[in-house]
Amino acid sequence: MTIRPRRSLLYVPGSNPRALDKARTLDADGLILDLEDAVAPDAKVAARERVVAAVRAGGWAPREVLVRANAADTPWGADDLAALAGSGADGVVLSKVERPETVKAAEAALTAAGAPKDLMLWCMIETPLGVLNAAAIAGSSPRQAGGRLAGLILGTSDLAKDLRAAHEPGRQPLLTALGLCLLAGRAHGLAVIDGVHLDLEDQAGFAESCRQGAALGFDGKSLIHPKTLAAANAAFAPSTEAVETALRVIAAHAAALAAGQGVTIVDGRLVEALHVSDAERVVAMHRAIAERSGA
């Protein structure tokens, strides 16, 4: 089973050369080099040139490198896609996606600009309309049919603003939206990344947000500061206990099959094929994280 850890995706301002240099040394599974919210209008062109040059310079592995482009209806969106097509980035993040047509248009623009087939698209879901159309967006460019869509990233700050929802522990006002996006992503085989936690001094709140996101089923969390990387990486990695249990499940099921039985009992619980599939995913993630750490 091939799997890629995406426990932590850190936003990095594209206009900040020191931040770009430092990002190459950070223990993040992925980086989102940002040309949108983090860059002032009069710095957009320079930031694009800086980010493209930085990506081409290399030195990012084993981190996944994504670049968040400006929206297509801005003065910079089309030029962002054209420049990123040949940059060598792993993916392009589309902001405030609300309709599948946005994905298809970006895909066509990248292809026309000569982008390689392995340049993926990621969609920010950060408005009520985006959430309501999440299923259509998630199915708009399937990789099994040669499409580019790799994942969804929740923009919970903008979403909460548009919903007029309170920022409160447990994120109860956002649970419906989080669930709809997870359902859409999983239905179409995409990675799904939880939104940021804005209060950098609220360590307990951040830890709870990570715990909740992992429990809901998110692959990882988007982050705004390097000091949160360790907590996110720990929260979205399988625990030692989970890995040990998964290995026992796999071994017990194999023994049961060898004895001509389809089910068995592990730790007092019934184990059948669906549990083995999940156990194999846990073990594959554990091994992928270990390989990444070794790299």
PDB file of N, CA, C and O in Angstrom, residues 95-148:
ATOM      1  N   SER A  95      -7.631  28.827  -4.514  1.00  0.00           N
ATOM      2  CA  SER A  95      -8.299  29.492  -3.396  1.00  0.00           C
ATOM      3  C   SER A  95      -9.810  29.575  -3.599  1.00  0.00           C
ATOM      4  O   SER A  95     -10.292  29.745  -4.718  1.00  0.00           O
ATOM      5  N   LYS A  96     -10.537  29.457  -2.493  1.00  0.00           N
ATOM      6  CA  LYS A  96     -11.986  29.685  -2.455  1.00  0.00           C
ATOM      7  C   LYS A  96     -12.714  29.033  -3.628  1.00  0.00           C
ATOM      8  O   LYS A  96     -13.494  29.667  -4.345  1.00  0.00           O
ATOM      9  N   VAL A  97     -12.497  27.748  -3.793  1.00  0.00           N
ATOM     10  CA  VAL A  97     -13.176  27.022  -4.868  1.00  0.00           C
ATOM     11  C   VAL A  97     -14.631  26.803  -4.479  1.00  0.00           C
ATOM     12  O   VAL A  97     -14.928  26.306  -3.389  1.00  0.00           O
ATOM     13  N   GLU A  98     -15.534  27.169  -5.381  1.00  0.00           N
ATOM     14  CA  GLU A  98     -16.966  27.039  -5.107  1.00  0.00           C
ATOM     15  C   GLU A  98     -17.705  26.174  -6.126  1.00  0.00           C
ATOM     16  O   GLU A  98     -18.824  25.736  -5.854  1.00  0.00           O
ATOM     17  N   ARG A  99     -17.069  25.922  -7.264  1.00  0.00           N
ATOM     18  CA  ARG A  99     -17.730  25.159  -8.325  1.00  0.00           C
ATOM     19  C   ARG A  99     -16.722  24.255  -9.016  1.00  0.00           C
ATOM     20  O   ARG A  99     -15.545  24.596  -9.121  1.00  0.00           O
ATOM     21  N   PRO A 100     -17.175  23.118  -9.552  1.00  0.00           N
ATOM     22  CA  PRO A 100     -16.255  22.222 -10.266  1.00  0.00           C
ATOM     23  C   PRO A 100     -15.647  22.873 -11.496  1.00  0.00           C
ATOM     24  O   PRO A 100     -14.537  22.517 -11.908  1.00  0.00           O
ATOM     25  N   GLU A 101     -16.341  23.836 -12.082  1.00  0.00           N
ATOM     26  CA  GLU A 101     -15.820  24.504 -13.279  1.00  0.00           C
ATOM     27  C   GLU A 101     -14.489  25.211 -13.006  1.00  0.00           C
ATOM     28  O   GLU A 101     -13.646  25.340 -13.895  1.00  0.00           O
ATOM     29  N   THR A 102     -14.301  25.678 -11.770  1.00  0.00           N
ATOM     30  CA  THR A 102     -13.048  26.328 -11.402  1.00  0.00           C
ATOM     31  C   THR A 102     -11.878  25.360 -11.513  1.00  0.00           C
ATOM     32  O   THR A 102     -10.796  25.707 -11.999  1.00  0.00           O
ATOM     33  N   VAL A 103     -12.093  24.133 -11.065  1.00  0.00           N
ATOM     34  CA  VAL A 103     -11.050  23.111 -11.143  1.00  0.00           C
ATOM     35  C   VAL A 103     -10.750  22.765 -12.594  1.00  0.00           C
ATOM     36  O   VAL A 103      -9.583  22.674 -13.007  1.00  0.00           O
ATOM     37  N   LYS A 104     -11.789  22.589 -13.374  1.00  0.00           N
ATOM     38  CA  LYS A 104     -11.599  22.219 -14.781  1.00  0.00           C
ATOM     39  C   LYS A 104     -10.887  23.319 -15.550  1.00  0.00           C
ATOM     40  O   LYS A 104     -10.028  23.048 -16.405  1.00  0.00           O
ATOM     41  N   ALA A 105     -11.213  24.576 -15.253  1.00  0.00           N
ATOM     42  CA  ALA A 105     -10.546  25.683 -15.932  1.00  0.00           C
ATOM     43  C   ALA A 105      -9.067  25.749 -15.550  1.00  0.00           C
ATOM     44  O   ALA A 105      -8.202  25.983 -16.409  1.00  0.00           O
ATOM     45  N   ALA A 106      -8.761  25.546 -14.269  1.00  0.00           N
ATOM     46  CA  ALA A 106      -7.365  25.558 -13.827  1.00  0.00           C
ATOM     47  C   ALA A 106      -6.599  24.395 -14.451  1.00  0.00           C
ATOM     48  O   ALA A 106      -5.439  24.549 -14.873  1.00  0.00           O
ATOM     49  N   GLU A 107      -7.223  23.237 -14.513  1.00  0.00           N
ATOM     50  CA  GLU A 107      -6.588  22.076 -15.127  1.00  0.00           C
ATOM     51  C   GLU A 107      -6.268  22.346 -16.594  1.00  0.00           C
ATOM     52  O   GLU A 107      -5.160  22.044 -17.069  1.00  0.00           O
ATOM     53  N   ALA A 108      -7.221  22.949 -17.302  1.00  0.00           N
ATOM     54  CA  ALA A 108      -6.996  23.266 -18.717  1.00  0.00           C
ATOM     55  C   ALA A 108      -5.872  24.285 -18.877  1.00  0.00           C
ATOM     56  O   ALA A 108      -5.038  24.175 -19.789  1.00  0.00           O
ATOM     57  N   ALA A 109      -5.826  25.275 -17.988  1.00  0.00           N
ATOM     58  CA  ALA A 109      -4.787  26.298 -18.071  1.00  0.00           C
ATOM     59  C   ALA A 109      -3.409  25.697 -17.822  1.00  0.00           C
ATOM     60  O   ALA A 109      -2.432  26.028 -18.522  1.00  0.00           O
ATOM     61  N   LEU A 110      -3.294  24.814 -16.834  1.00  0.00           N
ATOM     62  CA  LEU A 110      -2.005  24.181 -16.545  1.00  0.00           C
ATOM     63  C   LEU A 110      -1.548  23.297 -17.706  1.00  0.00           C
ATOM     64  O   LEU A 110      -0.376  23.312 -18.095  1.00  0.00           O
ATOM     65  N   THR A 111      -2.478  22.539 -18.256  1.00  0.00           N
ATOM     66  CA  THR A 111      -2.138  21.667 -19.379  1.00  0.00           C
ATOM     67  C   THR A 111      -1.695  22.494 -20.590  1.00  0.00           C
ATOM     68  O   THR A 111      -0.701  22.162 -21.247  1.00  0.00           O
ATOM     69  N   ALA A 112      -2.399  23.587 -20.859  1.00  0.00           N
ATOM     70  CA  ALA A 112      -2.040  24.452 -21.984  1.00  0.00           C
ATOM     71  C   ALA A 112      -0.666  25.080 -21.789  1.00  0.00           C
ATOM     72  O   ALA A 112       0.050  25.360 -22.756  1.00  0.00           O
ATOM     73  N   ALA A 113      -0.287  25.289 -20.529  1.00  0.00           N
ATOM     74  CA  ALA A 113       1.018  25.890 -20.226  1.00  0.00           C
ATOM     75  C   ALA A 113       2.132  24.850 -20.154  1.00  0.00           C
ATOM     76  O   ALA A 113       3.272  25.196 -19.815  1.00  0.00           O
ATOM     77  N   GLY A 114       1.813  23.607 -20.457  1.00  0.00           N
ATOM     78  CA  GLY A 114       2.832  22.563 -20.507  1.00  0.00           C
ATOM     79  C   GLY A 114       3.127  21.889 -19.189  1.00  0.00           C
ATOM     80  O   GLY A 114       4.185  21.267 -19.036  1.00  0.00           O
ATOM     81  N   ALA A 115       2.202  21.968 -18.228  1.00  0.00           N
ATOM     82  CA  ALA A 115       2.440  21.349 -16.921  1.00  0.00           C
ATOM     83  C   ALA A 115       2.545  19.833 -17.055  1.00  0.00           C
ATOM     84  O   ALA A 115       1.787  19.218 -17.802  1.00  0.00           O
ATOM     85  N   PRO A 116       3.480  19.212 -16.326  1.00  0.00           N
ATOM     86  CA  PRO A 116       3.570  17.750 -16.349  1.00  0.00           C
ATOM     87  C   PRO A 116       2.329  17.120 -15.719  1.00  0.00           C
ATOM     88  O   PRO A 116       1.628  17.756 -14.928  1.00  0.00           O
ATOM     89  N   LYS A 117       2.089  15.875 -16.049  1.00  0.00           N
ATOM     90  CA  LYS A 117       0.881  15.207 -15.564  1.00  0.00           C
ATOM     91  C   LYS A 117       0.874  15.022 -14.057  1.00  0.00           C
ATOM     92  O   LYS A 117      -0.187  14.853 -13.456  1.00  0.00           O
ATOM     93  N   ASP A 118       2.056  15.040 -13.440  1.00  0.00           N
ATOM     94  CA  ASP A 118       2.100  14.823 -11.986  1.00  0.00           C
ATOM     95  C   ASP A 118       2.007  16.123 -11.191  1.00  0.00           C
ATOM     96  O   ASP A 118       2.164  16.105  -9.967  1.00  0.00           O
ATOM     97  N   LEU A 119       1.733  17.257 -11.845  1.00  0.00           N
ATOM     98  CA  LEU A 119       1.446  18.497 -11.113  1.00  0.00           C
ATOM     99  C   LEU A 119      -0.012  18.452 -10.684  1.00  0.00           C
ATOM    100  O   LEU A 119      -0.923  18.540 -11.510  1.00  0.00           O
ATOM    101  N   MET A 120      -0.238  18.317  -9.390  1.00  0.00           N
ATOM    102  CA  MET A 120      -1.575  18.105  -8.867  1.00  0.00           C
ATOM    103  C   MET A 120      -2.269  19.417  -8.506  1.00  0.00           C
ATOM    104  O   MET A 120      -1.630  20.446  -8.307  1.00  0.00           O
ATOM    105  N   LEU A 121      -3.577  19.361  -8.389  1.00  0.00           N
ATOM    106  CA  LEU A 121      -4.392  20.480  -7.926  1.00  0.00           C
ATOM    107  C   LEU A 121      -4.982  20.158  -6.554  1.00  0.00           C
ATOM    108  O   LEU A 121      -5.369  19.020  -6.286  1.00  0.00           O
ATOM    109  N   TRP A 122      -5.009  21.175  -5.709  1.00  0.00           N
ATOM    110  CA  TRP A 122      -5.661  21.098  -4.406  1.00  0.00           C
ATOM    111  C   TRP A 122      -6.680  22.223  -4.326  1.00  0.00           C
ATOM    112  O   TRP A 122      -6.429  23.330  -4.824  1.00  0.00           O
ATOM    113  N   CYS A 123      -7.811  21.968  -3.714  1.00  0.00           N
ATOM    114  CA  CYS A 123      -8.880  22.963  -3.622  1.00  0.00           C
ATOM    115  C   CYS A 123      -9.081  23.434  -2.193  1.00  0.00           C
ATOM    116  O   CYS A 123      -9.277  22.611  -1.285  1.00  0.00           O
ATOM    117  N   MET A 124      -9.053  24.745  -1.996  1.00  0.00           N
ATOM    118  CA  MET A 124      -9.445  25.327  -0.716  1.00  0.00           C
ATOM    119  C   MET A 124     -10.972  25.394  -0.678  1.00  0.00           C
ATOM    120  O   MET A 124     -11.603  25.982  -1.561  1.00  0.00           O
ATOM    121  N   ILE A 125     -11.559  24.787   0.341  1.00  0.00           N
ATOM    122  CA  ILE A 125     -13.001  24.868   0.560  1.00  0.00           C
ATOM    123  C   ILE A 125     -13.196  25.788   1.756  1.00  0.00           C
ATOM    124  O   ILE A 125     -12.916  25.402   2.896  1.00  0.00           O
ATOM    125  N   GLU A 126     -13.657  27.006   1.513  1.00  0.00           N
ATOM    126  CA  GLU A 126     -13.673  28.005   2.586  1.00  0.00           C
ATOM    127  C   GLU A 126     -14.869  28.953   2.532  1.00  0.00           C
ATOM    128  O   GLU A 126     -14.861  30.009   3.169  1.00  0.00           O
ATOM    129  N   THR A 127     -15.907  28.565   1.788  1.00  0.00           N
ATOM    130  CA  THR A 127     -17.133  29.355   1.744  1.00  0.00           C
ATOM    131  C   THR A 127     -18.332  28.420   1.860  1.00  0.00           C
ATOM    132  O   THR A 127     -18.224  27.222   1.579  1.00  0.00           O
ATOM    133  N   PRO A 128     -19.490  28.933   2.259  1.00  0.00           N
ATOM    134  CA  PRO A 128     -20.683  28.078   2.315  1.00  0.00           C
ATOM    135  C   PRO A 128     -21.000  27.407   0.985  1.00  0.00           C
ATOM    136  O   PRO A 128     -21.344  26.213   0.958  1.00  0.00           O
ATOM    137  N   LEU A 129     -20.876  28.137  -0.129  1.00  0.00           N
ATOM    138  CA  LEU A 129     -21.166  27.535  -1.426  1.00  0.00           C
ATOM    139  C   LEU A 129     -20.146  26.447  -1.753  1.00  0.00           C
ATOM    140  O   LEU A 129     -20.506  25.404  -2.324  1.00  0.00           O
ATOM    141  N   GLY A 130     -18.901  26.657  -1.387  1.00  0.00           N
ATOM    142  CA  GLY A 130     -17.898  25.628  -1.603  1.00  0.00           C
ATOM    143  C   GLY A 130     -18.221  24.353  -0.849  1.00  0.00           C
ATOM    144  O   GLY A 130     -18.062  23.245  -1.372  1.00  0.00           O
ATOM    145  N   VAL A 131     -18.679  24.489   0.398  1.00  0.00           N
ATOM    146  CA  VAL A 131     -19.057  23.312   1.183  1.00  0.00           C
ATOM    147  C   VAL A 131     -20.246  22.603   0.541  1.00  0.00           C
ATOM    148  O   VAL A 131     -20.257  21.370   0.406  1.00  0.00           O
ATOM    149  N   LEU A 132     -21.244  23.361   0.132  1.00  0.00           N
ATOM    150  CA  LEU A 132     -22.430  22.741  -0.464  1.00  0.00           C
ATOM    151  C   LEU A 132     -22.103  22.049  -1.785  1.00  0.00           C
ATOM    152  O   LEU A 132     -22.768  21.076  -2.155  1.00  0.00           O
ATOM    153  N   ASN A 133     -21.077  22.510  -2.481  1.00  0.00           N
ATOM    154  CA  ASN A 133     -20.679  21.900  -3.752  1.00  0.00           C
ATOM    155  C   ASN A 133     -19.456  21.002  -3.600  1.00  0.00           C
ATOM    156  O   ASN A 133     -18.836  20.617  -4.599  1.00  0.00           O
ATOM    157  N   ALA A 134     -19.095  20.647  -2.365  1.00  0.00           N
ATOM    158  CA  ALA A 134     -17.864  19.894  -2.131  1.00  0.00           C
ATOM    159  C   ALA A 134     -17.834  18.574  -2.890  1.00  0.00           C
ATOM    160  O   ALA A 134     -16.792  18.180  -3.428  1.00  0.00           O
ATOM    161  N   ALA A 135     -18.956  17.881  -2.960  1.00  0.00           N
ATOM    162  CA  ALA A 135     -18.975  16.591  -3.655  1.00  0.00           C
ATOM    163  C   ALA A 135     -18.706  16.766  -5.143  1.00  0.00           C
ATOM    164  O   ALA A 135     -17.938  15.995  -5.743  1.00  0.00           O
ATOM    165  N   ALA A 136     -19.318  17.764  -5.758  1.00  0.00           N
ATOM    166  CA  ALA A 136     -19.090  18.014  -7.185  1.00  0.00           C
ATOM    167  C   ALA A 136     -17.651  18.457  -7.437  1.00  0.00           C
ATOM    168  O   ALA A 136     -17.022  18.059  -8.426  1.00  0.00           O
ATOM    169  N   ILE A 137     -17.119  19.291  -6.550  1.00  0.00           N
ATOM    170  CA  ILE A 137     -15.735  19.741  -6.686  1.00  0.00           C
ATOM    171  C   ILE A 137     -14.784  18.554  -6.563  1.00  0.00           C
ATOM    172  O   ILE A 137     -13.857  18.385  -7.365  1.00  0.00           O
ATOM    173  N   ALA A 138     -15.015  17.699  -5.571  1.00  0.00           N
ATOM    174  CA  ALA A 138     -14.137  16.557  -5.330  1.00  0.00           C
ATOM    175  C   ALA A 138     -14.135  15.573  -6.496  1.00  0.00           C
ATOM    176  O   ALA A 138     -13.144  14.868  -6.719  1.00  0.00           O
ATOM    177  N   GLY A 139     -15.211  15.519  -7.237  1.00  0.00           N
ATOM    178  CA  GLY A 139     -15.295  14.600  -8.371  1.00  0.00           C
ATOM    179  C   GLY A 139     -14.996  15.234  -9.712  1.00  0.00           C
ATOM    180  O   GLY A 139     -15.178  14.602 -10.750  1.00  0.00           O
ATOM    181  N   SER A 140     -14.490  16.459  -9.704  1.00  0.00           N
ATOM    182  CA  SER A 140     -14.360  17.217 -10.950  1.00  0.00           C
ATOM    183  C   SER A 140     -13.159  16.841 -11.806  1.00  0.00           C
ATOM    184  O   SER A 140     -13.150  17.091 -13.007  1.00  0.00           O
ATOM    185  N   SER A 141     -12.140  16.233 -11.211  1.00  0.00           N
ATOM    186  CA  SER A 141     -10.924  15.913 -11.975  1.00  0.00           C
ATOM    187  C   SER A 141     -10.272  14.655 -11.413  1.00  0.00           C
ATOM    188  O   SER A 141      -9.191  14.706 -10.828  1.00  0.00           O
ATOM    189  N   PRO A 142     -10.939  13.500 -11.574  1.00  0.00           N
ATOM    190  CA  PRO A 142     -10.467  12.261 -10.938  1.00  0.00           C
ATOM    191  C   PRO A 142      -9.122  11.794 -11.477  1.00  0.00           C
ATOM    192  O   PRO A 142      -8.915  11.737 -12.696  1.00  0.00           O
ATOM    193  N   ARG A 143      -8.229  11.445 -10.579  1.00  0.00           N
ATOM    194  CA  ARG A 143      -6.891  11.025 -10.981  1.00  0.00           C
ATOM    195  C   ARG A 143      -6.921   9.710 -11.749  1.00  0.00           C
ATOM    196  O   ARG A 143      -6.099   9.485 -12.637  1.00  0.00           O
ATOM    197  N   GLN A 144      -7.873   8.838 -11.413  1.00  0.00           N
ATOM    198  CA  GLN A 144      -7.952   7.560 -12.113  1.00  0.00           C
ATOM    199  C   GLN A 144      -8.331   7.732 -13.573  1.00  0.00           C
ATOM    200  O   GLN A 144      -8.156   6.816 -14.375  1.00  0.00           O
ATOM    201  N   ALA A 145      -8.856   8.906 -13.917  1.00  0.00           N
ATOM    202  CA  ALA A 145      -9.190   9.203 -15.309  1.00  0.00           C
ATOM    203  C   ALA A 145      -8.195  10.197 -15.922  1.00  0.00           C
ATOM    204  O   ALA A 145      -8.483  10.822 -16.937  1.00  0.00           O
ATOM    205  N   GLY A 146      -7.035  10.344 -15.276  1.00  0.00           N
ATOM    206  CA  GLY A 146      -6.022  11.254 -15.791  1.00  0.00           C
ATOM    207  C   GLY A 146      -6.127  12.670 -15.283  1.00  0.00           C
ATOM    208  O   GLY A 146      -5.423  13.564 -15.776  1.00  0.00           O
ATOM    209  N   GLY A 147      -7.011  12.917 -14.309  1.00  0.00           N
ATOM    210  CA  GLY A 147      -7.174  14.257 -13.760  1.00  0.00           C
ATOM    211  C   GLY A 147      -6.068  14.623 -12.785  1.00  0.00           C
ATOM    212  O   GLY A 147      -5.184  13.819 -12.485  1.00  0.00           O
ATOM    213  N   ARG A 148      -6.164  15.830 -12.257  1.00  0.00           N
ATOM    214  CA  ARG A 148      -5.084  16.368 -11.423  1.00  0.00           C
ATOM    215  C   ARG A 148      -5.469  16.550  -9.948  1.00  0.00           C
ATOM    216  O   ARG A 148      -4.615  16.905  -9.140  1.00  0.00           O
TER     217      ARG A 148
END
